[in-house]
Amino acid sequence: ALAFDNRGGARRLTEHLLTLGHQRIAYVAGPVERTTTRHRLEGHRDAMEAAGLGDAVDALTVHGPYDRRSGYDATLELLRREPALTAVVAANDTVALGACAALREQGRSIPDDVSVAGFDDLPFSADAMPALTTVRLPLHEAGARAGRLAMGREAAPAGGIATVPADLVVRGSTAAARG
């Protein structure tokens, strides 16, 4: 089996924001029952706890579907909870676009006022304004490898599970925190 490193990718994404000076980082998570949601939130939490900010994670996390509307609604809720938030990490790039719309509607500039980051590096992410910082999952390469494994053209990984790395892609939607 192949497993994407959702936990590690989310951790690196949050660490990126922390190195930019962000401390009030909100998280728009996916559905509670999804393994992907749990792993990505665990990675975010790991980074926040390592920075001494773990106590804020639950209060600044909202769960919802993996869609644009969820990102929009959750971001409005998170702004009500923490008007001074400086960054939003979204469960995926589609959710991130909803977060961006809510922030713009509230008069917040991206990334000057609030940095926004997504996950998956969907094709539109590079074309968003500003281009979206995200985590890329190598779907094509993973699919090709899965095919080779299934056809016996590649040896099975030790323990039966191989982890596929996730890469941080930094673009214009994240910047240093103000103040």
mmCIF file of C-alpha atoms in Angstrom:
data_model
loop_
_atom_site.group_PDB
_atom_site.id
_atom_site.type_symbol
_atom_site.label_atom_id
_atom_site.label_comp_id
_atom_site.label_asym_id
_atom_site.label_seq_id
_atom_site.Cartn_x
_atom_site.Cartn_y
_atom_site.Cartn_z
ATOM 1 C CA ALA A 1 0.000 0.000 0.000
ATOM 2 C CA LEU A 2 1.008 3.596 -0.537
ATOM 3 C CA ALA A 3 0.179 6.258 2.056
ATOM 4 C CA PHE A 4 0.589 10.006 1.555
ATOM 5 C CA ASP A 5 2.465 11.870 4.273
ATOM 6 C CA ASN A 6 -0.451 14.131 5.160
ATOM 7 C CA ARG A 7 0.807 14.562 8.719
ATOM 8 C CA GLY A 8 4.313 15.592 7.656
ATOM 9 C CA GLY A 9 3.038 17.889 4.918
ATOM 10 C CA ALA A 10 0.701 19.697 7.304
ATOM 11 C CA ARG A 11 3.460 19.986 9.894
ATOM 12 C CA ARG A 12 5.823 21.563 7.332
ATOM 13 C CA LEU A 13 3.100 23.946 6.194
ATOM 14 C CA THR A 14 2.414 25.169 9.729
ATOM 15 C CA GLU A 15 6.155 25.372 10.454
ATOM 16 C CA HIS A 16 6.474 27.603 7.383
ATOM 17 C CA LEU A 17 3.894 29.996 8.840
ATOM 18 C CA LEU A 18 5.551 29.897 12.251
ATOM 19 C CA THR A 19 8.924 30.821 10.726
ATOM 20 C CA LEU A 20 7.190 33.819 9.149
ATOM 21 C CA GLY A 21 6.257 34.972 12.658
ATOM 22 C CA HIS A 22 2.616 33.844 12.723
ATOM 23 C CA GLN A 23 1.249 32.782 16.099
ATOM 24 C CA ARG A 24 -2.511 33.222 15.687
ATOM 25 C CA ILE A 25 -2.961 30.475 13.105
ATOM 26 C CA ALA A 26 -6.473 29.240 12.394
ATOM 27 C CA TYR A 27 -7.175 25.824 10.876
ATOM 28 C CA VAL A 28 -10.120 25.001 8.617
ATOM 29 C CA ALA A 29 -10.248 21.208 8.839
ATOM 30 C CA GLY A 30 -12.141 18.684 6.786
ATOM 31 C CA PRO A 31 -14.814 16.273 8.043
ATOM 32 C CA VAL A 32 -14.058 14.834 11.500
ATOM 33 C CA GLU A 33 -14.549 11.223 10.411
ATOM 34 C CA ARG A 34 -11.938 11.315 7.610
ATOM 35 C CA THR A 35 -8.469 9.845 8.187
ATOM 36 C CA THR A 36 -6.961 12.512 5.925
ATOM 37 C CA THR A 37 -8.503 15.207 8.122
ATOM 38 C CA ARG A 38 -7.150 13.605 11.276
ATOM 39 C CA HIS A 39 -3.616 13.199 9.914
ATOM 40 C CA ARG A 40 -3.405 16.751 8.566
ATOM 41 C CA LEU A 41 -4.731 18.199 11.811
ATOM 42 C CA GLU A 42 -2.237 16.087 13.784
ATOM 43 C CA GLY A 43 0.619 17.542 11.720
ATOM 44 C CA HIS A 44 -0.647 21.078 12.318
ATOM 45 C CA ARG A 45 -1.016 20.371 16.040
ATOM 46 C CA ASP A 46 2.513 18.884 16.218
ATOM 47 C CA ALA A 47 4.008 22.076 14.777
ATOM 48 C CA MET A 48 1.935 24.329 17.025
ATOM 49 C CA GLU A 49 2.829 22.312 20.141
ATOM 50 C CA ALA A 50 6.532 22.385 19.245
ATOM 51 C CA ALA A 51 6.234 26.189 19.078
ATOM 52 C CA GLY A 52 4.495 26.324 22.463
ATOM 53 C CA LEU A 53 1.157 27.281 20.877
ATOM 54 C CA GLY A 54 -0.710 23.982 21.188
ATOM 55 C CA ASP A 55 -3.293 25.376 23.600
ATOM 56 C CA ALA A 56 -4.791 27.540 20.830
ATOM 57 C CA VAL A 57 -5.358 24.750 18.298
ATOM 58 C CA ASP A 58 -8.813 23.554 19.406
ATOM 59 C CA ALA A 59 -10.252 27.058 19.761
ATOM 60 C CA LEU A 60 -8.940 28.023 16.320
ATOM 61 C CA THR A 61 -10.086 24.911 14.433
ATOM 62 C CA VAL A 62 -13.383 24.512 12.588
ATOM 63 C CA HIS A 63 -14.391 21.309 10.758
ATOM 64 C CA GLY A 64 -16.489 21.084 7.614
ATOM 65 C CA PRO A 65 -16.733 19.515 4.157
ATOM 66 C CA TYR A 66 -13.876 19.751 1.681
ATOM 67 C CA ASP A 67 -15.539 22.525 -0.330
ATOM 68 C CA ARG A 68 -15.296 26.269 -0.967
ATOM 69 C CA ARG A 69 -18.384 27.152 1.060
ATOM 70 C CA SER A 70 -16.952 25.401 4.104
ATOM 71 C CA GLY A 71 -13.778 27.478 3.851
ATOM 72 C CA TYR A 72 -15.816 30.649 3.553
ATOM 73 C CA ASP A 73 -18.155 29.921 6.482
ATOM 74 C CA ALA A 74 -15.410 28.540 8.725
ATOM 75 C CA THR A 75 -13.198 31.573 8.151
ATOM 76 C CA LEU A 76 -16.000 33.947 9.123
ATOM 77 C CA GLU A 77 -16.489 31.902 12.303
ATOM 78 C CA LEU A 78 -12.749 31.906 13.024
ATOM 79 C CA LEU A 79 -12.597 35.694 12.553
ATOM 80 C CA ARG A 80 -15.413 36.018 15.102
ATOM 81 C CA ARG A 81 -13.436 33.845 17.531
ATOM 82 C CA GLU A 82 -10.068 35.530 16.889
ATOM 83 C CA PRO A 83 -10.277 38.860 15.038
ATOM 84 C CA ALA A 84 -6.480 39.208 15.246
ATOM 85 C CA LEU A 85 -5.694 35.928 13.453
ATOM 86 C CA THR A 86 -2.770 36.289 11.068
ATOM 87 C CA ALA A 87 -2.906 33.017 9.120
ATOM 88 C CA VAL A 88 -5.387 30.397 7.944
ATOM 89 C CA VAL A 89 -4.401 26.849 7.061
ATOM 90 C CA ALA A 90 -7.086 25.163 4.972
ATOM 91 C CA ALA A 91 -7.831 21.442 4.674
ATOM 92 C CA ASN A 92 -7.335 21.638 0.917
ATOM 93 C CA ASP A 93 -6.936 24.222 -1.841
ATOM 94 C CA THR A 94 -10.666 24.449 -2.567
ATOM 95 C CA VAL A 95 -11.358 25.232 1.090
ATOM 96 C CA ALA A 96 -8.526 27.799 0.958
ATOM 97 C CA LEU A 97 -10.261 29.658 -1.885
ATOM 98 C CA GLY A 98 -13.358 29.980 0.277
ATOM 99 C CA ALA A 99 -11.206 31.278 3.125
ATOM 100 C CA CYS A 100 -9.665 33.863 0.780
ATOM 101 C CA ALA A 101 -13.122 35.039 -0.318
ATOM 102 C CA ALA A 102 -14.263 35.490 3.294
ATOM 103 C CA LEU A 103 -11.096 37.390 4.209
ATOM 104 C CA ARG A 104 -11.409 39.738 1.219
ATOM 105 C CA GLU A 105 -15.080 40.330 2.036
ATOM 106 C CA GLN A 106 -14.014 41.343 5.559
ATOM 107 C CA GLY A 107 -11.503 43.820 4.142
ATOM 108 C CA ARG A 108 -8.421 41.693 4.855
ATOM 109 C CA SER A 109 -5.583 41.638 2.350
ATOM 110 C CA ILE A 110 -3.859 38.357 1.478
ATOM 111 C CA PRO A 111 -1.021 37.987 2.477
ATOM 112 C CA ASP A 112 -0.471 41.457 3.969
ATOM 113 C CA ASP A 113 -3.094 41.071 6.714
ATOM 114 C CA VAL A 114 -3.648 37.302 6.737
ATOM 115 C CA SER A 115 -1.613 34.544 5.118
ATOM 116 C CA VAL A 116 -3.565 31.639 3.626
ATOM 117 C CA ALA A 117 -2.321 28.161 2.753
ATOM 118 C CA GLY A 118 -3.967 25.065 1.351
ATOM 119 C CA PHE A 119 -3.178 21.448 0.644
ATOM 120 C CA ASP A 120 -3.056 19.254 -2.510
ATOM 121 C CA ASP A 121 -1.618 21.767 -5.041
ATOM 122 C CA LEU A 122 -4.672 21.538 -7.272
ATOM 123 C CA PRO A 123 -4.165 22.963 -10.797
ATOM 124 C CA PHE A 124 -5.865 26.302 -10.033
ATOM 125 C CA SER A 125 -3.635 26.977 -7.010
ATOM 126 C CA ALA A 126 -0.843 28.524 -9.063
ATOM 127 C CA ASP A 127 -3.359 30.767 -10.871
ATOM 128 C CA ALA A 128 -5.184 32.073 -7.782
ATOM 129 C CA MET A 129 -4.544 35.712 -6.868
ATOM 130 C CA PRO A 130 -2.252 35.641 -5.035
ATOM 131 C CA ALA A 131 -0.937 32.216 -5.979
ATOM 132 C CA LEU A 132 -1.660 29.775 -3.166
ATOM 133 C CA THR A 133 1.001 28.357 -0.867
ATOM 134 C CA THR A 134 0.148 24.684 -0.572
ATOM 135 C CA VAL A 135 1.388 21.148 -0.081
ATOM 136 C CA ARG A 136 1.873 19.077 -3.224
ATOM 137 C CA LEU A 137 1.034 15.409 -3.183
ATOM 138 C CA PRO A 138 2.711 13.630 -6.130
ATOM 139 C CA LEU A 139 -0.465 11.941 -7.342
ATOM 140 C CA HIS A 140 0.798 10.955 -10.796
ATOM 141 C CA GLU A 141 4.001 9.441 -9.435
ATOM 142 C CA ALA A 142 2.103 7.611 -6.692
ATOM 143 C CA GLY A 143 -0.355 6.210 -9.211
ATOM 144 C CA ALA A 144 2.451 4.977 -11.432
ATOM 145 C CA ARG A 145 4.183 3.365 -8.466
ATOM 146 C CA ALA A 146 0.945 1.725 -7.315
ATOM 147 C CA GLY A 147 0.566 0.271 -10.793
ATOM 148 C CA ARG A 148 4.105 -1.118 -10.726
ATOM 149 C CA LEU A 149 3.491 -2.640 -7.294
ATOM 150 C CA ALA A 150 0.166 -4.166 -8.354
ATOM 151 C CA MET A 151 1.732 -5.701 -11.466
ATOM 152 C CA GLY A 152 4.729 -7.051 -9.560
ATOM 153 C CA ARG A 153 7.197 -4.837 -11.435
ATOM 154 C CA GLU A 154 8.414 -3.279 -8.192
ATOM 155 C CA ALA A 155 9.198 -4.989 -4.924
ATOM 156 C CA ALA A 156 6.683 -4.434 -2.149
ATOM 157 C CA PRO A 157 7.863 -1.944 0.489
ATOM 158 C CA ALA A 158 9.161 -3.214 3.811
ATOM 159 C CA GLY A 159 6.225 -3.709 6.144
ATOM 160 C CA GLY A 160 3.820 -3.521 3.199
ATOM 161 C CA ILE A 161 3.281 0.256 3.345
ATOM 162 C CA ALA A 162 5.351 2.961 1.649
ATOM 163 C CA THR A 163 4.966 6.602 2.612
ATOM 164 C CA VAL A 164 4.778 9.046 -0.277
ATOM 165 C CA PRO A 165 6.343 12.382 0.702
ATOM 166 C CA ALA A 166 4.448 15.669 0.535
ATOM 167 C CA ASP A 167 6.256 18.803 -0.663
ATOM 168 C CA LEU A 168 5.727 22.354 0.555
ATOM 169 C CA VAL A 169 5.145 24.787 -2.334
ATOM 170 C CA VAL A 170 5.588 28.391 -1.198
ATOM 171 C CA ARG A 171 3.784 31.005 -3.277
ATOM 172 C CA GLY A 172 2.422 34.502 -2.813
ATOM 173 C CA SER A 173 -0.431 33.819 -0.367
ATOM 174 C CA THR A 174 1.901 33.639 2.650
ATOM 175 C CA ALA A 175 4.151 36.378 4.023
ATOM 176 C CA ALA A 176 5.678 37.567 7.266
ATOM 177 C CA ALA A 177 3.208 38.328 10.037
ATOM 178 C CA ARG A 178 2.612 41.984 10.734
ATOM 179 C CA GLY A 179 3.670 43.448 14.040
#
